[in-house]
Coordinates of C-alpha atoms and ligand atoms in Angstrom, one line a residue:
M27 CA 16.5 15.8 -16.0
G28 CA 13.0 17.1 -16.8
A29 CA 9.7 15.6 -16.0
V30 CA 8.8 12.6 -18.1
P31 CA 5.3 13.0 -19.6
G32 CA 2.7 10.3 -19.2
P33 CA -0.1 9.1 -17.0
F34 CA 1.6 10.2 -13.7
S35 CA 2.5 13.8 -13.0
V36 CA 3.1 16.2 -10.1
N37 CA 1.2 19.4 -9.9
D38 CA 1.9 22.7 -8.2
R39 CA 0.4 21.7 -4.9
C40 CA 3.6 19.8 -4.1
I41 CA 5.2 21.0 -0.9
D42 CA 8.6 19.3 -1.5
C43 CA 8.2 17.0 1.5
G44 CA 10.2 14.1 -0.1
T45 CA 7.6 11.4 0.6
C46 CA 7.3 10.2 -3.0
W47 CA 10.9 10.1 -4.0
Q48 CA 12.0 8.5 -0.7
F49 CA 9.4 5.8 -1.1
D50 CA 9.6 5.4 -4.9
P51 CA 12.9 6.8 -6.2
L52 CA 12.5 4.9 -9.4
H53 CA 9.7 7.2 -10.6
F54 CA 10.0 10.4 -8.5
A55 CA 12.9 12.8 -7.8
P56 CA 13.3 16.2 -6.3
T57 CA 13.8 19.2 -8.5
G58 CA 15.2 21.4 -5.7
S59 CA 11.9 23.1 -4.9
S60 CA 9.3 20.4 -5.8
S61 CA 9.1 16.9 -7.1
Q62 CA 8.8 15.4 -10.6
V63 CA 8.1 12.2 -12.4
I64 CA 11.5 11.0 -13.8
R65 CA 10.2 7.7 -15.3
Q66 CA 6.6 6.6 -16.0
P67 CA 5.9 3.2 -14.4
E68 CA 5.9 0.1 -16.6
G69 CA 4.1 -3.1 -15.6
E70 CA 2.1 -4.1 -12.6
A71 CA 4.7 -3.9 -9.8
E72 CA 6.0 -0.4 -10.9
T73 CA 2.5 0.9 -11.2
R74 CA 1.6 -0.4 -7.8
Q75 CA 4.6 1.5 -6.3
A76 CA 3.8 4.7 -8.0
L77 CA 0.1 4.5 -6.9
L78 CA 1.3 4.0 -3.3
A79 CA 3.5 7.1 -3.6
L80 CA 0.4 8.9 -4.8
Q81 CA -1.6 7.6 -1.8
A82 CA 1.2 8.6 0.6
C83 CA 1.5 12.2 -0.7
P84 CA 0.2 14.5 2.0
V85 CA -1.4 17.1 -0.4
A86 CA -2.7 15.1 -3.3
A87 CA -0.1 16.6 -5.6
I88 CA 0.4 13.5 -7.7
G89 CA -2.1 12.9 -10.4
T90 CA -2.9 10.0 -12.7
T91 CA -5.7 8.7 -14.9
P92 CA -9.0 7.6 -13.2
E93 CA -8.4 4.1 -14.7
L94 CA -5.0 3.8 -13.0
R95 CA -6.3 5.4 -9.8
R96 CA -8.9 2.6 -9.5
L97 CA -6.0 0.2 -9.2
T98 CA -4.6 1.8 -6.1
P99 CA -3.9 -1.1 -3.7
S100 CA -5.9 -1.2 -0.4
D101 CA -3.2 -3.3 1.2
G102 CA -0.1 -1.3 0.4
F103 CA 0.4 0.3 3.8
P104 CA 1.8 -0.5 6.3
A105 CA 4.7 -1.7 4.1
L106 CA 7.3 -3.9 5.6
V107 CA 10.8 -2.3 6.0
T108 CA 12.7 -4.9 8.0
R109 CA 12.3 -7.8 10.4
H110 CA 14.2 -7.5 13.7
A111 CA 14.3 -10.0 16.5
A112 CA 12.5 -7.4 18.7
G113 CA 9.8 -6.6 16.2
D114 CA 8.8 -6.2 12.5
V115 CA 9.0 -2.6 11.3
Y116 CA 6.7 -1.1 8.7
Y117 CA 6.4 2.2 6.9
C118 CA 2.9 3.6 7.3
G119 CA 2.6 5.9 4.2
W120 CA -0.4 8.2 4.4
A121 CA 1.8 11.2 5.3
S122 CA 0.1 14.3 6.8
R123 CA 0.5 17.9 5.7
R124 CA 0.2 18.8 9.4
S125 CA 3.6 17.1 9.9
F126 CA 5.0 18.3 6.6
G127 CA 4.8 14.8 5.2
A128 CA 6.9 13.2 7.9
S129 CA 7.2 9.4 7.9
S130 CA 5.5 7.3 10.5
W131 CA 6.4 3.8 11.4
L132 CA 4.7 0.7 13.0
V133 CA 6.6 -1.8 15.1
V134 CA 4.7 -5.1 15.4
R135 CA 5.8 -7.3 18.3
P136 CA 4.4 -9.7 21.0
E137 CA 4.6 -7.1 23.8
G138 CA 2.1 -4.8 21.9
N139 CA 2.5 -2.8 18.7
V140 CA 3.9 0.7 18.7
L141 CA 3.3 3.5 16.2
I142 CA 6.1 6.0 15.9
D143 CA 4.8 9.5 14.9
S144 CA 1.4 10.1 13.5
P145 CA 0.3 9.3 9.9
R146 CA -2.6 11.3 8.3
W147 CA -5.8 9.9 9.7
S148 CA -7.1 7.2 7.3
A149 CA -9.9 4.7 8.2
P150 CA -8.5 2.0 5.8
L151 CA -5.0 2.4 7.3
A152 CA -6.5 2.2 10.8
R153 CA -8.2 -1.1 9.9
R154 CA -4.9 -2.4 8.5
I155 CA -3.0 -1.4 11.7
A156 CA -5.6 -2.9 13.9
A157 CA -5.4 -6.2 12.0
F158 CA -1.7 -6.5 13.2
G159 CA -2.9 -6.7 16.8
R160 CA -3.2 -4.4 19.8
L161 CA -1.6 -1.0 19.5
Q162 CA 0.1 -0.4 22.8
A163 CA 1.4 3.1 22.3
L164 CA 1.9 6.0 19.9
V165 CA 5.3 7.7 20.5
L166 CA 5.6 11.2 19.2
T167 CA 9.3 11.9 18.6
H168 CA 8.8 15.7 18.7
R169 CA 6.3 18.5 18.4
D170 CA 6.3 18.7 14.6
D171 CA 5.1 15.2 13.8
V172 CA 2.0 14.8 16.0
A173 CA -0.4 15.3 13.0
D174 CA -3.7 13.4 13.8
H175 CA -2.5 11.8 17.1
Q176 CA -5.8 12.4 18.9
R177 CA -7.8 10.6 16.3
W178 CA -5.4 7.6 16.2
A179 CA -5.3 7.3 20.0
K180 CA -9.1 7.4 20.2
A181 CA -9.7 5.0 17.4
L182 CA -7.1 2.4 18.4
G183 CA -7.2 2.9 22.2
C184 CA -3.5 3.4 22.6
S185 CA -1.7 5.7 25.0
R186 CA 0.6 8.5 23.7
W187 CA 4.2 9.4 24.7
I188 CA 5.8 12.8 24.2
H189 CA 8.6 14.7 25.9
Q190 CA 7.5 17.2 28.4
A191 CA 9.4 20.0 26.6
D192 CA 7.3 19.5 23.5
A193 CA 4.1 18.5 25.3
D194 CA 2.2 21.6 24.4
A195 CA 1.9 20.0 20.9
A196 CA -0.1 17.1 22.4
P197 CA -1.2 18.3 25.9
D198 CA -3.6 15.4 26.4
A199 CA -0.9 12.8 25.8
E200 CA -1.1 10.2 28.6
H201 CA 2.7 10.0 29.3
Q202 CA 5.4 12.7 29.3
V203 CA 9.1 11.9 29.3
Q204 CA 11.0 14.2 31.7
G205 CA 14.6 15.5 31.4
S206 CA 17.4 13.6 29.7
A207 CA 17.0 10.1 31.2
V208 CA 16.3 7.2 28.8
V209 CA 12.9 5.7 29.4
A210 CA 12.4 2.0 28.7
L211 CA 8.9 1.4 27.4
D212 CA 9.8 -2.2 28.1
G213 CA 12.9 -4.3 27.6
A214 CA 13.1 -4.0 23.9
L215 CA 12.0 -0.4 23.2
Q216 CA 13.6 2.7 24.7
L217 CA 12.8 6.4 24.4
I218 CA 16.0 8.5 24.2
P219 CA 15.8 12.3 24.7
C220 CA 17.7 14.0 22.0
P221 CA 17.2 17.8 22.5
G222 CA 18.3 20.1 19.8
H223 CA 16.0 20.1 16.7
T224 CA 13.3 20.9 19.3
A225 CA 13.7 21.0 23.0
G226 CA 11.7 17.8 23.4
S227 CA 13.0 15.7 20.5
M228 CA 13.4 12.0 21.2
A229 CA 14.7 9.0 19.3
V230 CA 13.2 5.6 19.7
L231 CA 15.5 2.5 19.9
L232 CA 14.2 -1.0 19.1
G233 CA 16.5 -3.8 20.3
E234 CA 19.9 -3.6 21.8
R235 CA 22.1 -5.2 19.1
R236 CA 21.8 -4.3 15.4
S237 CA 19.1 -2.0 16.6
V238 CA 16.5 0.1 14.7
L239 CA 16.7 3.8 15.5
F240 CA 13.7 6.0 14.8
S241 CA 15.3 9.5 14.8
G242 CA 12.4 11.9 14.2
D243 CA 14.1 15.0 12.7
H244 CA 17.2 14.6 14.8
L245 CA 19.2 12.8 12.1
W246 CA 18.7 11.5 8.6
W247 CA 20.6 10.0 5.8
R248 CA 21.6 11.9 2.6
P249 CA 22.5 9.2 0.0
E250 CA 24.0 11.6 -2.6
Q251 CA 27.0 12.2 -0.2
A252 CA 26.5 9.0 1.9
V253 CA 26.4 11.1 5.1
L254 CA 24.3 11.3 8.2
V255 CA 22.8 14.8 8.5
A256 CA 22.2 16.7 11.7
S257 CA 20.7 19.9 10.1
E258 CA 21.5 23.3 11.4
R259 CA 19.2 24.8 8.7
Y260 CA 16.3 22.8 10.0
C261 CA 17.1 23.1 13.7
W262 CA 14.3 25.0 15.5
W263 CA 15.8 25.1 19.0
D264 CA 19.6 24.7 19.8
F265 CA 22.0 23.2 17.3
Q266 CA 24.9 22.9 19.7
E267 CA 22.6 20.9 22.0
Q268 CA 21.6 18.8 19.0
L269 CA 25.3 17.9 18.3
R270 CA 25.7 16.9 22.0
S271 CA 22.6 14.7 21.5
V272 CA 24.3 13.2 18.4
E273 CA 27.4 12.4 20.4
R274 CA 25.4 10.4 22.9
L275 CA 24.2 8.1 20.2
K276 CA 27.7 6.9 19.3
E277 CA 27.7 3.9 21.6
L278 CA 24.7 2.4 19.9
D279 CA 24.8 -0.5 17.5
V280 CA 22.4 0.8 14.8
A281 CA 21.5 -1.4 11.8
W282 CA 18.7 0.8 10.5
L283 CA 18.0 4.5 10.8
L284 CA 14.4 5.4 10.1
P285 CA 13.9 9.2 10.3
G286 CA 10.8 11.4 10.1
H287 CA 12.2 13.4 7.2
G288 CA 15.0 12.4 4.8
H289 CA 16.1 9.0 3.7
A290 CA 16.2 5.8 5.8
H291 CA 19.4 3.8 5.7
A292 CA 20.8 0.4 6.6
F293 CA 24.3 0.3 8.3
A294 CA 26.7 -2.5 8.1
P295 CA 28.4 -3.5 11.4
G296 CA 30.7 -0.7 12.5
E297 CA 29.4 1.9 10.0
W298 CA 27.1 3.7 12.4
R299 CA 29.8 5.0 14.8
A300 CA 32.0 6.0 11.8
A301 CA 29.1 7.9 10.2
L302 CA 28.3 9.7 13.4
E303 CA 32.0 10.7 13.9
Q304 CA 32.1 12.1 10.4
T305 CA 28.9 14.1 11.0
L306 CA 30.4 15.5 14.3
A307 CA 33.7 16.3 12.6
F308 CA 31.9 18.1 9.7
N309 CA 30.0 20.3 12.2
Ligands
SF4_3 S1 4.8 13.4 -1.8 FE1 3.6 15.0 -2.8 S2 4.1 16.9 -1.7 FE2 5.7 15.4 -1.1 S3 7.3 15.7 -2.6 FE3 6.0 14.1 -3.5 S4 4.5 15.2 -4.8 FE4 5.5 16.7 -3.4

């Protein structure tokens, strides 16, 4: 399918990060090396979604008319993904080129809100996040997705967590996770070391039953084949260690997988373990 001409288009600045077609698959799709508009938005709701994809793009590769651009919502991000008993989860948009367009997530909960990986710095987004209440922590899942962490921490007064093995990417982070032991930020949020993609990769688990797992670049969902992907191609450290880290996640009861790159996915009861076993068997 070729690009559909009209007011929205993708130019050659595209870095093929996937942000637009993961957020708005109705209007954007990958070409294999870039992204293209596969349907021009019709009506208010579709136009809003395409404008938010434009706002989320880390390199301003999506263009539209000045008239439409003026309609870009100021309240689009954070965008609600799911409500969990342990906290409401939002996608932050505003992807950063410095983390190759990785997704970042906000958990809103009574114990203090937590940002998972760093969005591109944006004063409007910072005001929106602050309006949700006190930001307790910024958890950096691994060295690739730290983006503008210093600016976020300073502006919102939160402490940062990173694994010691990736800590040179954020040497002034207030907390370092050591070794392979799970760290409970508090009762409802755990940091799980998952070495492999990088030496200091971590996943973040929200809730104990029907949990939300923020996987960084450790695991993501590929909808075309309906499989969980642990990628050897995009493994920067030790793929066998990454598979051992995948194995350790089998006992979890995951309802939502929210990765840094690749698609998010909701799992029915029992599907998580079966999907992980399929991934391990394939590798
Ligand atoms: S968000 Fe921007 S850079 Fe990323 S795939 Fe879409 S157009 Fe390309």
